[in-house]
Tab-separated table of C-alpha atoms in Angstrom:
chain	number	residue	atom	x	y	z
A	1493	MET	CA	0.000	0.000	0.000
A	1494	THR	CA	1.412	3.407	-0.962
A	1495	VAL	CA	1.165	6.787	0.696
A	1496	THR	CA	1.014	9.839	-1.548
A	1497	TYR	CA	2.249	13.237	-0.491
A	1498	ASN	CA	1.968	16.746	-1.838
A	1499	PRO	CA	2.763	20.076	-0.166
A	1500	LYS	CA	-0.910	20.923	0.300
A	1501	ARG	CA	-2.355	17.675	1.447
A	1502	THR	CA	-1.047	14.476	3.008
A	1503	ILE	CA	-3.073	11.293	2.607
A	1504	TYR	CA	-2.352	8.598	5.188
A	1505	ALA	CA	-3.154	5.017	4.300
A	1506	ASP	CA	-5.169	2.932	6.767
A	1507	PHE	CA	-2.870	0.249	8.196
A	1508	GLY	CA	-5.226	-0.961	10.894
A	1509	PRO	CA	-6.092	0.057	14.453
A	1510	ARG	CA	-2.653	1.474	15.354
A	1511	ARG	CA	-0.865	4.504	13.921
A	1512	LEU	CA	2.587	2.879	14.110
A	1513	HIS	CA	3.675	-0.430	12.676
A	1514	ALA	CA	6.939	-1.952	11.474
A	1515	ASP	CA	6.659	-0.451	7.994
A	1516	ASN	CA	6.082	3.208	8.897
A	1517	ILE	CA	8.537	3.927	11.706
A	1518	ASN	CA	11.864	5.653	11.148
A	1519	PRO	CA	13.786	3.395	8.720
A	1520	SER	CA	17.098	4.535	10.180
A	1521	VAL	CA	16.118	2.962	13.511
A	1522	LYS	CA	15.300	-0.315	11.776
A	1523	ALA	CA	18.655	-0.237	9.973
A	1524	ALA	CA	20.683	0.149	13.187
A	1525	LYS	CA	22.258	-2.985	14.643
A	1526	TYR	CA	23.797	-3.554	18.069
A	1527	ALA	CA	25.246	-7.032	18.263
A	1528	VAL	CA	26.278	-7.123	21.923
A	1529	ARG	CA	22.594	-7.101	22.920
A	1530	GLY	CA	21.287	-8.999	19.907
A	1531	GLU	CA	19.817	-12.474	19.416
A	1532	LEU	CA	22.516	-14.249	21.426
A	1533	ALA	CA	22.005	-12.007	24.444
A	1534	VAL	CA	18.226	-12.470	24.248
A	1535	ARG	CA	18.592	-16.241	24.159
A	1536	ALA	CA	21.123	-16.184	27.008
A	1537	GLU	CA	18.646	-14.239	29.155
A	1538	GLU	CA	15.947	-16.804	28.365
A	1539	TYR	CA	18.285	-19.548	29.585
A	1540	ARG	CA	19.036	-17.567	32.754
A	1541	VAL	CA	15.334	-17.245	33.514
A	1542	ARG	CA	14.757	-20.951	32.913
A	1543	LEU	CA	17.556	-21.856	35.315
A	1544	ALA	CA	16.232	-19.376	37.891
A	1545	ASN	CA	12.831	-21.060	37.624
A	1546	GLY	CA	14.398	-24.381	38.538
A	1547	GLU	CA	14.563	-26.065	35.137
A	1548	LYS	CA	17.048	-28.936	35.050
A	1549	ASP	CA	17.000	-29.949	31.369
A	1550	LEU	CA	19.735	-27.574	30.156
A	1551	PRO	CA	23.286	-28.927	29.669
A	1552	PHE	CA	24.715	-26.273	32.012
A	1553	ASP	CA	23.867	-24.902	35.442
A	1554	SER	CA	24.733	-21.215	34.921
A	1555	VAL	CA	24.790	-18.611	32.160
A	1556	ILE	CA	27.976	-16.596	31.640
A	1557	PHE	CA	27.284	-13.226	30.006
A	1558	ALA	CA	30.675	-12.762	28.341
A	1559	ASN	CA	29.039	-10.693	25.599
A	1560	ILE	CA	29.239	-7.285	27.251
A	1561	GLY	CA	31.618	-5.337	29.482
A	1562	ASN	CA	29.309	-5.321	32.505
A	1563	PRO	CA	31.690	-6.023	35.417
A	1564	GLN	CA	29.287	-6.044	38.357
A	1565	GLN	CA	26.931	-8.454	36.589
A	1566	LEU	CA	29.877	-10.858	36.669
A	1567	ASP	CA	30.624	-10.527	40.382
A	1568	GLN	CA	33.088	-7.612	40.358
A	1569	LYS	CA	32.471	-5.965	43.716
A	1570	PRO	CA	31.866	-2.212	43.961
A	1571	ILE	CA	34.671	-0.171	45.489
A	1572	THR	CA	33.681	0.489	49.085
A	1573	PHE	CA	34.641	4.181	49.246
A	1574	PHE	CA	32.518	4.951	46.193
A	1575	ARG	CA	29.434	3.175	47.478
A	1576	GLN	CA	29.755	4.618	50.995
A	1577	VAL	CA	29.779	8.152	49.608
A	1578	LEU	CA	26.907	7.396	47.228
A	1579	SER	CA	24.811	5.971	50.051
A	1580	LEU	CA	25.149	9.199	52.037
A	1581	LEU	CA	24.438	11.306	48.965
A	1582	GLU	CA	21.192	9.391	48.467
A	1583	ASN	CA	20.242	9.661	52.144
A	1584	PRO	CA	21.976	12.725	53.617
A	1585	ALA	CA	19.927	12.438	56.819
A	1586	LEU	CA	22.484	9.793	57.825
A	1587	LEU	CA	25.043	12.588	58.181
A	1588	GLU	CA	23.160	13.681	61.290
A	1589	LYS	CA	24.345	10.478	63.046
A	1590	PRO	CA	28.154	10.594	62.574
A	1591	ASP	CA	28.799	8.413	65.634
A	1592	VAL	CA	26.511	5.677	64.333
A	1593	LEU	CA	28.062	5.880	60.862
A	1594	SER	CA	31.474	5.373	62.379
A	1595	SER	CA	30.779	2.836	65.123
A	1596	ALA	CA	28.020	0.728	63.566
A	1597	PHE	CA	28.816	0.919	59.849
A	1598	GLY	CA	32.540	1.724	59.786
A	1599	TYR	CA	32.254	4.841	57.615
A	1600	PRO	CA	35.610	6.687	57.818
A	1601	GLN	CA	35.707	10.448	58.221
A	1602	ASP	CA	36.926	11.057	54.665
A	1603	VAL	CA	33.706	9.471	53.368
A	1604	VAL	CA	31.658	11.954	55.394
A	1605	ASP	CA	33.875	14.846	54.305
A	1606	ARG	CA	33.621	13.980	50.607
A	1607	THR	CA	29.858	13.602	50.834
A	1608	LYS	CA	29.504	17.061	52.385
A	1609	LEU	CA	31.787	18.553	49.745
A	1610	LEU	CA	29.696	17.097	46.950
A	1611	LEU	CA	26.415	18.121	48.572
A	1612	ASP	CA	27.696	21.691	48.909
A	1613	ASP	CA	27.972	21.701	45.113
A	1614	VAL	CA	24.942	19.710	43.924
A	1615	GLN	CA	22.644	20.436	46.943
A	1616	SER	CA	20.715	17.206	46.243
A	1617	VAL	CA	21.249	14.313	43.839
A	1618	GLY	CA	17.536	14.617	43.122
A	1619	ALA	CA	17.918	18.138	41.729
A	1620	TYR	CA	18.952	19.212	38.241
A	1621	SER	CA	22.540	20.381	37.890
A	1622	HIS	CA	24.150	22.719	35.398
A	1623	SER	CA	23.648	21.232	31.923
A	1624	GLN	CA	27.388	20.665	31.471
A	1625	GLY	CA	27.585	19.091	34.905
A	1626	ALA	CA	28.127	20.404	38.421
A	1627	PRO	CA	30.940	23.017	38.501
A	1628	MET	CA	32.933	21.467	41.346
A	1629	ILE	CA	32.860	18.063	39.656
A	1630	ARG	CA	34.109	19.539	36.383
A	1631	ASP	CA	36.894	21.228	38.367
A	1632	SER	CA	37.907	17.814	39.733
A	1633	VAL	CA	37.890	16.286	36.249
A	1634	ALA	CA	40.049	19.141	34.952
A	1635	ARG	CA	42.599	18.540	37.731
A	1636	PHE	CA	42.619	14.819	36.924
A	1637	ILE	CA	43.329	15.494	33.249
A	1638	GLU	CA	46.086	17.988	34.114
A	1639	GLU	CA	47.771	15.514	36.446
A	1640	ARG	CA	47.423	12.674	33.924
A	1641	ASP	CA	48.761	14.599	30.914
A	1642	GLY	CA	50.902	17.418	32.285
A	1643	PHE	CA	48.917	20.031	30.347
A	1644	PRO	CA	46.148	22.396	31.496
A	1645	ALA	CA	42.471	21.524	31.213
A	1646	ASP	CA	39.619	24.038	31.335
A	1647	PRO	CA	36.430	23.003	33.169
A	1648	GLN	CA	34.486	25.047	30.602
A	1649	ASP	CA	35.596	22.534	27.938
A	1650	LEU	CA	34.252	19.588	29.931
A	1651	TYR	CA	30.797	18.049	29.581
A	1652	LEU	CA	29.617	15.436	32.024
A	1653	CYS	CA	27.318	12.900	30.400
A	1654	ALA	CA	25.252	9.773	31.034
A	1655	GLY	CA	28.104	7.416	30.223
A	1656	ALA	CA	30.437	7.805	27.255
A	1657	SER	CA	27.708	6.494	24.929
A	1658	SER	CA	25.633	9.597	25.578
A	1659	GLY	CA	28.643	11.773	24.774
A	1660	VAL	CA	29.197	9.907	21.503
A	1661	SER	CA	25.579	10.476	20.535
A	1662	THR	CA	25.838	14.204	21.275
A	1663	LEU	CA	29.008	14.595	19.231
A	1664	MET	CA	27.759	12.546	16.288
A	1665	ASN	CA	24.548	14.571	16.152
A	1666	ILE	CA	26.624	17.736	15.825
A	1667	ILE	CA	29.072	16.311	13.278
A	1668	CYS	CA	26.660	14.481	10.954
A	1669	HIS	CA	24.867	17.302	9.174
A	1670	HIS	CA	23.730	15.478	6.021
A	1671	PRO	CA	23.326	11.928	4.625
A	1672	SER	CA	26.630	12.447	2.803
A	1673	ALA	CA	28.485	13.004	6.102
A	1674	GLY	CA	30.950	10.248	6.909
A	1675	VAL	CA	32.957	9.153	9.932
A	1676	LEU	CA	36.025	6.915	9.815
A	1677	VAL	CA	35.458	3.979	12.183
A	1678	PRO	CA	37.963	1.232	13.060
A	1679	ILE	CA	37.075	-2.316	12.044
A	1680	PRO	CA	36.532	-4.255	14.193
A	1681	GLN	CA	34.696	-1.632	16.252
A	1682	TYR	CA	32.315	-1.253	19.125
A	1683	PRO	CA	28.901	-1.242	17.375
A	1684	LEU	CA	27.809	1.935	19.171
A	1685	TYR	CA	29.465	3.855	16.344
A	1686	THR	CA	27.907	2.106	13.358
A	1687	ALA	CA	24.528	2.008	15.108
A	1688	THR	CA	24.638	5.741	15.872
A	1689	LEU	CA	25.620	6.540	12.287
A	1690	SER	CA	22.707	4.423	11.071
A	1691	LEU	CA	20.309	6.325	13.329
A	1692	LEU	CA	21.616	9.585	11.893
A	1693	ASN	CA	21.416	8.304	8.318
A	1694	ALA	CA	25.120	9.099	7.928
A	1695	GLN	CA	27.979	7.113	6.427
A	1696	CYS	CA	30.332	4.727	8.204
A	1697	VAL	CA	33.757	4.817	6.534
A	1698	PRO	CA	35.564	1.693	7.779
A	1699	TYR	CA	39.326	1.373	8.193
A	1700	HIS	CA	40.766	-2.026	9.087
A	1701	LEU	CA	43.070	-2.614	12.030
A	1702	GLU	CA	46.052	-4.949	11.584
A	1703	GLU	CA	45.356	-8.189	13.417
A	1704	GLU	CA	48.804	-9.602	12.728
A	1705	LYS	CA	50.341	-6.558	14.436
A	1706	ALA	CA	48.373	-6.844	17.684
A	1707	TRP	CA	45.410	-5.020	16.101
A	1708	GLY	CA	47.493	-1.925	15.465
A	1709	THR	CA	46.225	1.188	13.703
A	1710	ASN	CA	47.461	1.305	10.111
A	1711	VAL	CA	47.670	4.881	8.859
A	1712	ARG	CA	47.906	3.664	5.276
A	1713	ALA	CA	44.561	1.880	5.660
A	1714	ILE	CA	43.062	5.091	7.068
A	1715	ARG	CA	44.284	7.130	4.113
A	1716	GLU	CA	43.056	4.553	1.591
A	1717	SER	CA	39.587	4.406	3.149
A	1718	LEU	CA	39.435	8.176	3.312
A	1719	ALA	CA	40.430	8.588	-0.351
A	1720	LYS	CA	37.899	5.967	-1.488
A	1721	ALA	CA	35.072	7.564	0.493
A	1722	LYS	CA	35.861	11.062	-0.799
A	1723	ALA	CA	35.942	9.739	-4.369
A	1724	GLU	CA	32.456	8.306	-3.814
A	1725	GLY	CA	31.148	11.687	-2.667
A	1726	THR	CA	31.236	11.161	1.099
A	1727	ASP	CA	32.037	14.239	3.178
A	1728	VAL	CA	34.368	12.577	5.700
A	1729	ARG	CA	34.323	14.785	8.794
A	1730	ALA	CA	35.697	12.766	11.705
A	1731	ILE	CA	37.711	9.731	12.746
A	1732	VAL	CA	36.948	7.455	15.703
A	1733	VAL	CA	39.783	5.813	17.621
A	1734	ILE	CA	39.133	3.407	20.508
A	1735	ASN	CA	42.164	3.223	22.800
A	1736	PRO	CA	42.548	0.735	24.415
A	1737	GLY	CA	40.567	-1.117	21.804
A	1738	ASN	CA	37.094	-2.630	21.944
A	1739	PRO	CA	36.744	-5.433	20.873
A	1740	THR	CA	40.441	-6.018	20.231
A	1741	GLY	CA	42.127	-4.992	23.496
A	1742	ALA	CA	44.907	-3.220	21.568
A	1743	SER	CA	46.797	-0.337	23.197
A	1744	LEU	CA	48.132	2.439	20.961
A	1745	SER	CA	51.676	3.739	21.223
A	1746	PRO	CA	52.483	7.477	21.146
A	1747	GLU	CA	53.692	6.996	17.554
A	1748	ASP	CA	50.374	5.367	16.549
A	1749	ILE	CA	48.531	8.325	18.036
A	1750	LYS	CA	50.758	10.772	16.159
A	1751	ASP	CA	49.926	8.994	12.893
A	1752	VAL	CA	46.209	9.530	13.497
A	1753	LEU	CA	46.713	13.162	14.485
A	1754	ASP	CA	48.787	13.720	11.337
A	1755	VAL	CA	45.886	12.567	9.175
A	1756	ALA	CA	43.453	14.669	11.214
A	1757	ALA	CA	45.601	17.777	10.813
A	1758	GLU	CA	46.114	17.292	7.076
A	1759	GLU	CA	42.521	16.338	6.252
A	1760	LYS	CA	40.686	18.523	8.801
A	1761	LEU	CA	39.092	15.601	10.623
A	1762	VAL	CA	37.541	15.799	14.075
A	1763	VAL	CA	39.155	13.158	16.286
A	1764	ILE	CA	36.805	11.236	18.588
A	1765	ALA	CA	39.036	9.447	21.096
A	1766	ASP	CA	37.140	6.769	23.014
A	1767	GLU	CA	39.404	6.307	26.058
A	1768	VAL	CA	37.036	4.571	28.473
A	1769	TYR	CA	39.488	1.688	29.055
A	1770	GLN	CA	42.438	3.928	29.899
A	1771	THR	CA	43.108	2.234	33.241
A	1772	ASN	CA	42.759	-1.276	31.754
A	1773	ILE	CA	46.349	-1.475	30.496
A	1774	PHE	CA	48.433	-4.657	30.726
A	1775	VAL	CA	51.295	-3.789	28.355
A	1776	GLY	CA	53.081	-0.417	28.437
A	1777	GLU	CA	51.419	2.791	29.586
A	1778	PHE	CA	48.341	4.672	28.474
A	1779	THR	CA	48.940	7.845	26.447
A	1780	SER	CA	45.920	10.067	25.922
A	1781	PHE	CA	45.206	11.789	22.609
A	1782	LYS	CA	45.062	15.095	24.492
A	1783	LYS	CA	48.605	14.644	25.850
A	1784	ARG	CA	50.027	13.620	22.478
A	1785	LEU	CA	48.286	16.500	20.712
A	1786	ARG	CA	49.655	19.061	23.180
A	1787	GLN	CA	53.161	17.603	22.799
A	1788	LEU	CA	52.964	17.855	19.011
A	1789	GLN	CA	51.660	21.405	19.201
A	1790	GLN	CA	54.794	22.317	21.163
A	1791	GLU	CA	57.139	20.384	18.883
A	1792	VAL	CA	55.711	21.465	15.508
A	1793	PRO	CA	54.250	24.977	15.610
A	1794	ASP	CA	51.184	25.630	13.420
A	1795	LYS	CA	50.581	22.129	11.991
A	1796	TYR	CA	48.361	20.843	14.810
A	1797	ASP	CA	46.977	24.137	16.100
A	1798	HIS	CA	43.480	23.649	14.709
A	1799	VAL	CA	42.990	19.930	15.313
A	1800	GLU	CA	39.576	19.320	16.884
A	1801	LEU	CA	39.661	16.579	19.518
A	1802	ALA	CA	36.850	15.176	21.642
A	1803	SER	CA	37.999	12.591	24.179
A	1804	LEU	CA	35.686	10.478	26.327
A	1805	HIS	CA	35.939	8.629	29.628
A	1806	SER	CA	33.456	6.739	31.794
A	1807	VAL	CA	32.829	5.180	35.212
A	1808	SER	CA	31.550	2.023	33.490
A	1809	LYS	CA	34.900	0.350	32.877
A	1810	GLY	CA	38.343	0.378	34.457
A	1811	MET	CA	38.330	-0.903	38.022
A	1812	VAL	CA	35.185	1.121	38.806
A	1813	GLY	CA	32.748	-0.956	36.751
A	1814	GLU	CA	29.704	1.159	37.672
A	1815	CYS	CA	27.897	0.741	34.328
A	1816	GLY	CA	24.417	1.186	35.755
A	1817	HIS	CA	25.155	4.573	37.296
A	1818	ARG	CA	25.675	6.103	33.841
A	1819	GLY	CA	28.482	8.547	34.497
A	1820	GLY	CA	31.060	9.893	32.081
A	1821	TYR	CA	32.504	12.979	30.472
A	1822	PHE	CA	33.936	14.328	27.256
A	1823	GLU	CA	36.448	17.117	26.766
A	1824	LEU	CA	36.534	19.430	23.751
A	1825	VAL	CA	39.917	20.619	22.489
A	1826	GLY	CA	40.360	23.020	19.582
A	1827	PHE	CA	36.675	23.476	18.747
A	1828	ASP	CA	35.283	26.737	17.378
A	1829	PRO	CA	33.534	28.521	20.292
A	1830	LEU	CA	30.386	28.873	18.182
A	1831	VAL	CA	30.314	25.094	17.646
A	1832	ALA	CA	30.893	24.527	21.369
A	1833	ALA	CA	27.895	26.787	22.027
A	1834	GLN	CA	25.741	24.514	19.867
A	1835	ILE	CA	27.017	21.458	21.740
A	1836	TYR	CA	26.058	23.191	24.980
A	1837	LYS	CA	22.600	23.892	23.585
A	1838	SER	CA	22.278	20.252	22.555
A	1839	VAL	CA	23.090	18.905	26.032
A	1840	SER	CA	20.845	21.566	27.595
A	1841	ILE	CA	17.856	20.125	25.759
A	1842	MET	CA	18.316	16.994	27.881
A	1843	LEU	CA	18.547	19.238	31.002
A	1844	CYS	CA	21.500	17.524	32.698
A	1845	PRO	CA	23.241	14.152	33.063
A	1846	PRO	CA	22.309	11.962	36.072
A	1847	VAL	CA	23.621	13.751	39.135
A	1848	ILE	CA	24.492	10.573	41.055
A	1849	GLY	CA	26.527	9.515	38.015
A	1850	GLN	CA	28.273	12.889	38.027
A	1851	CYS	CA	29.235	12.378	41.668
A	1852	LEU	CA	30.648	8.975	40.828
A	1853	VAL	CA	32.780	10.581	38.117
A	1854	GLU	CA	34.198	12.888	40.782
A	1855	LEU	CA	35.033	9.912	42.998
A	1856	MET	CA	36.712	8.109	40.080
A	1857	VAL	CA	38.959	11.037	39.158
A	1858	ASN	CA	39.623	12.022	42.778
A	1859	PRO	CA	39.956	8.787	44.799
A	1860	PRO	CA	41.376	8.483	48.308
A	1861	LEU	CA	45.048	9.391	48.532
A	1862	LYS	CA	47.800	7.928	50.647
A	1863	GLY	CA	47.225	9.106	54.215
A	1864	ASP	CA	43.427	9.242	53.850
A	1865	ALA	CA	41.412	6.933	56.081
A	1866	SER	CA	39.919	5.057	53.109
A	1867	TYR	CA	43.156	4.722	51.151
A	1868	ALA	CA	44.313	1.293	52.351
A	1869	LEU	CA	41.016	-0.438	51.542
A	1870	TYR	CA	40.597	1.470	48.281
A	1871	SER	CA	44.095	0.484	47.159
A	1872	GLN	CA	43.539	-3.136	48.121
A	1873	GLU	CA	40.249	-3.345	46.227
A	1874	TYR	CA	41.483	-1.441	43.160
A	1875	ASN	CA	44.664	-3.496	42.795
A	1876	GLY	CA	42.803	-6.725	43.436
A	1877	ILE	CA	40.372	-6.021	40.605
A	1878	ARG	CA	43.190	-4.979	38.251
A	1879	ASP	CA	45.345	-8.021	38.989
A	1880	GLY	CA	42.378	-10.372	38.765
A	1881	LEU	CA	41.420	-9.062	35.326
A	1882	HIS	CA	44.959	-9.486	34.038
A	1883	LYS	CA	45.210	-13.007	35.449
A	1884	ARG	CA	41.928	-14.069	33.829
A	1885	ALA	CA	42.895	-12.428	30.521
A	1886	LEU	CA	46.105	-14.457	30.399
A	1887	ALA	CA	44.318	-17.680	31.403
A	1888	LEU	CA	41.773	-17.231	28.604
A	1889	TYR	CA	44.530	-16.335	26.141
A	1890	GLU	CA	46.469	-19.491	27.035
A	1891	ALA	CA	43.311	-21.578	26.605
A	1892	PHE	CA	42.663	-20.140	23.141
A	1893	LYS	CA	46.252	-20.921	22.107
A	1894	GLN	CA	45.577	-24.614	22.732
A	1895	MET	CA	42.354	-24.748	20.675
A	1896	GLU	CA	42.401	-26.083	17.127
A	1897	GLY	CA	41.942	-23.408	14.462
A	1898	VAL	CA	41.961	-20.549	16.986
A	1899	GLU	CA	44.472	-17.708	16.997
A	1900	CYS	CA	44.484	-14.829	19.477
A	1901	GLN	CA	46.602	-11.730	20.018
A	1902	GLU	CA	48.132	-11.377	23.463
A	1903	PRO	CA	45.930	-9.139	25.648
A	1904	GLN	CA	47.250	-5.590	25.981
A	1905	GLY	CA	44.308	-3.846	27.635
A	1906	ALA	CA	40.539	-3.286	27.878
A	1907	MET	CA	38.283	-6.186	28.943
A	1908	TYR	CA	38.128	-8.357	25.833
A	1909	LEU	CA	39.810	-10.913	23.628
A	1910	PHE	CA	38.938	-11.172	19.938
A	1911	PRO	CA	40.253	-14.522	18.679
A	1912	SER	CA	40.009	-15.616	15.064
A	1913	ILE	CA	38.538	-19.029	14.315
A	1914	THR	CA	38.968	-21.269	11.282
A	1915	LEU	CA	36.004	-23.606	10.945
A	1916	PRO	CA	35.675	-26.819	8.907
A	1917	ALA	CA	33.888	-26.665	5.560
A	1918	LYS	CA	30.986	-28.728	6.915
A	1919	ALA	CA	30.402	-26.158	9.653
A	1920	MET	CA	30.377	-23.388	7.058
A	1921	GLU	CA	27.806	-25.346	5.031
A	1922	ALA	CA	25.646	-25.946	8.107
A	1923	ALA	CA	25.691	-22.224	8.894
A	1924	ALA	CA	24.705	-21.351	5.321
A	1925	ALA	CA	21.849	-23.858	5.469
A	1926	GLU	CA	20.477	-21.944	8.469
A	1927	GLY	CA	20.963	-18.595	6.754
A	1928	ARG	CA	23.550	-17.503	9.322
A	1929	THR	CA	27.098	-16.286	9.186
A	1930	ALA	CA	29.535	-19.001	10.256
A	1931	ASP	CA	30.707	-17.115	13.351
A	1932	GLU	CA	27.118	-16.494	14.445
A	1933	PHE	CA	26.365	-20.209	13.968
A	1934	TYR	CA	29.381	-21.127	16.093
A	1935	CYS	CA	28.480	-18.690	18.882
A	1936	LEU	CA	24.879	-19.896	19.042
A	1937	ARG	CA	26.026	-23.501	19.264
A	1938	LEU	CA	28.468	-22.487	22.013
A	1939	LEU	CA	25.681	-20.806	23.987
A	1940	ASP	CA	23.265	-23.729	23.582
A	1941	ALA	CA	25.882	-26.227	24.738
A	1942	THR	CA	27.641	-24.320	27.524
A	1943	GLY	CA	25.602	-21.296	28.611
A	1944	VAL	CA	28.534	-19.037	27.686
A	1945	CYS	CA	27.365	-16.020	25.685
A	1946	VAL	CA	29.921	-14.379	23.402
A	1947	VAL	CA	29.454	-12.132	20.338
A	1948	PRO	CA	30.276	-13.124	16.740
A	1949	GLY	CA	32.920	-11.030	15.041
A	1950	SER	CA	30.465	-10.075	12.308
A	1951	GLY	CA	28.760	-7.882	14.910
A	1952	PHE	CA	31.904	-5.731	15.121
A	1953	GLY	CA	33.110	-5.945	11.540
A	1954	GLN	CA	35.984	-8.083	10.294
A	1955	LYS	CA	38.050	-8.557	7.170
A	1956	GLU	CA	36.445	-10.599	4.415
A	1957	ASN	CA	36.944	-14.358	4.737
A	1958	THR	CA	37.855	-14.150	8.420
A	1959	LEU	CA	35.833	-15.240	11.454
A	1960	HIS	CA	36.128	-14.082	15.064
A	1961	PHE	CA	34.238	-13.800	18.294
A	1962	ARG	CA	34.564	-11.379	21.192
A	1963	THR	CA	34.542	-12.466	24.802
A	1964	THR	CA	35.072	-10.562	28.000
A	1965	PHE	CA	37.315	-12.023	30.703
A	1966	LEU	CA	35.261	-10.567	33.543
A	1967	ALA	CA	33.635	-13.749	34.832
A	1968	PRO	CA	35.354	-15.225	37.886
A	1969	GLY	CA	36.882	-18.687	37.956
A	1970	THR	CA	37.985	-20.975	35.126
A	1971	ASP	CA	35.024	-23.361	34.855
A	1972	TRP	CA	33.464	-21.363	32.048
A	1973	VAL	CA	36.756	-21.327	30.144
A	1974	ASP	CA	36.900	-25.114	30.436
A	1975	ARG	CA	33.383	-25.228	29.003
A	1976	ILE	CA	34.538	-23.311	25.919
A	1977	VAL	CA	37.572	-25.554	25.393
A	1978	LYS	CA	35.483	-28.739	25.670
A	1979	PHE	CA	32.765	-27.412	23.372
A	1980	HIS	CA	35.277	-26.321	20.734
A	1981	ALA	CA	36.949	-29.727	20.584
A	1982	GLU	CA	33.571	-31.460	20.196
A	1983	PHE	CA	32.376	-28.928	17.591
A	1984	MET	CA	35.493	-29.356	15.453
A	1985	ALA	CA	35.234	-33.155	15.662
A	1986	GLU	CA	31.535	-33.070	14.713
A	1987	TYR	CA	32.106	-31.089	11.511
A	1988	LYS	CA	35.369	-32.632	10.271
């Protein structure tokens, strides 16, 4: 049934009792895909519910959600100092009983002091804040950035947001002005970027990372993708870099970052630096795009002066793992003040980011210091989480190395491994018979047999004729890893 339109009169066809149906909603929403919460995750949740209801007919007794970086779903404990402060922020009447807080609940004085400091700024976590975020919290973030990078940061350039994802959405809405607008996105990539571009009816311009070089960023691949897109009429306006990488776990060197900034300077590209895993580093040290840009501006006058950089961070990852509190920030560097004013207007439309999430950002960037009452416990918890993640990453890596047809780069950072898999021809044929990609077929079989939910590489993008899957290493213990190893051996034997 067709709908005709003219400027004077619109005729709407009758599609039944409801105004909306699957064929007349925004097609850009229907085109967007987000693999980490796709069919596999839905099925995994169904299995979890069945187990919770006491069903005994499944071949496993627990579901492992290794499909998404959701640390506290997988038994990572909240950091005590953070939660103690948040509890008082939510119920400030408790501050009227300092003796009880100390004697009965063991709240140290620095918890009480930080709570009062935050309440002086926000008044109440149930009240709106400034649209960019509470001023004192942005001051704390600025100090954190200055101490991390050795270069000044201006609180006026900082925007607190409801997790980094919200910041990405804000920035993409500003950048993508027309269906011809394009953004360079690393492949494999976190599907937030391709999904957001689909929603905006804009163009994803993929550039492939080098798997054989620990998923490094190849500047030649960036330039080739850029040239091809421009030749096809795409107005390429920005480049996304995820460092450390998701789903790859790669960690960029200062020279890698310079290569990206060189392209940005020469081609006038906005750099979107997704740095939410900056504390999840196993090899080397984290270098921020802001630090490297400021260094280059000192070393090479003029060339980098007008590079536009937006860098993002979040409380969801690292050792904090507070995904559900939706806290994050982005910093603007080198943007035209008139553009920054439009970004401010855009965030103002949403009033403000969650205030409790803002407070958690302040705690993340300004944790207890040596000599503070909470420092010893904070340090113990933080280091325990960090060391545990690294230990599990290496255990999973070693397991993959022993599996037939599986190759995996050594973990450098983030919370993921992204192994490649080579499947027998019969498995490829079975996948095709079901109308599925081979990696999706493999991951569904893995879930059905073991209760371990991972994400097929096709959900992140991968080079043609390659297969991968992404798994987190957040789940405690090794039982679930043993499940994967056993399943893989049986799967390969079945399809030989």
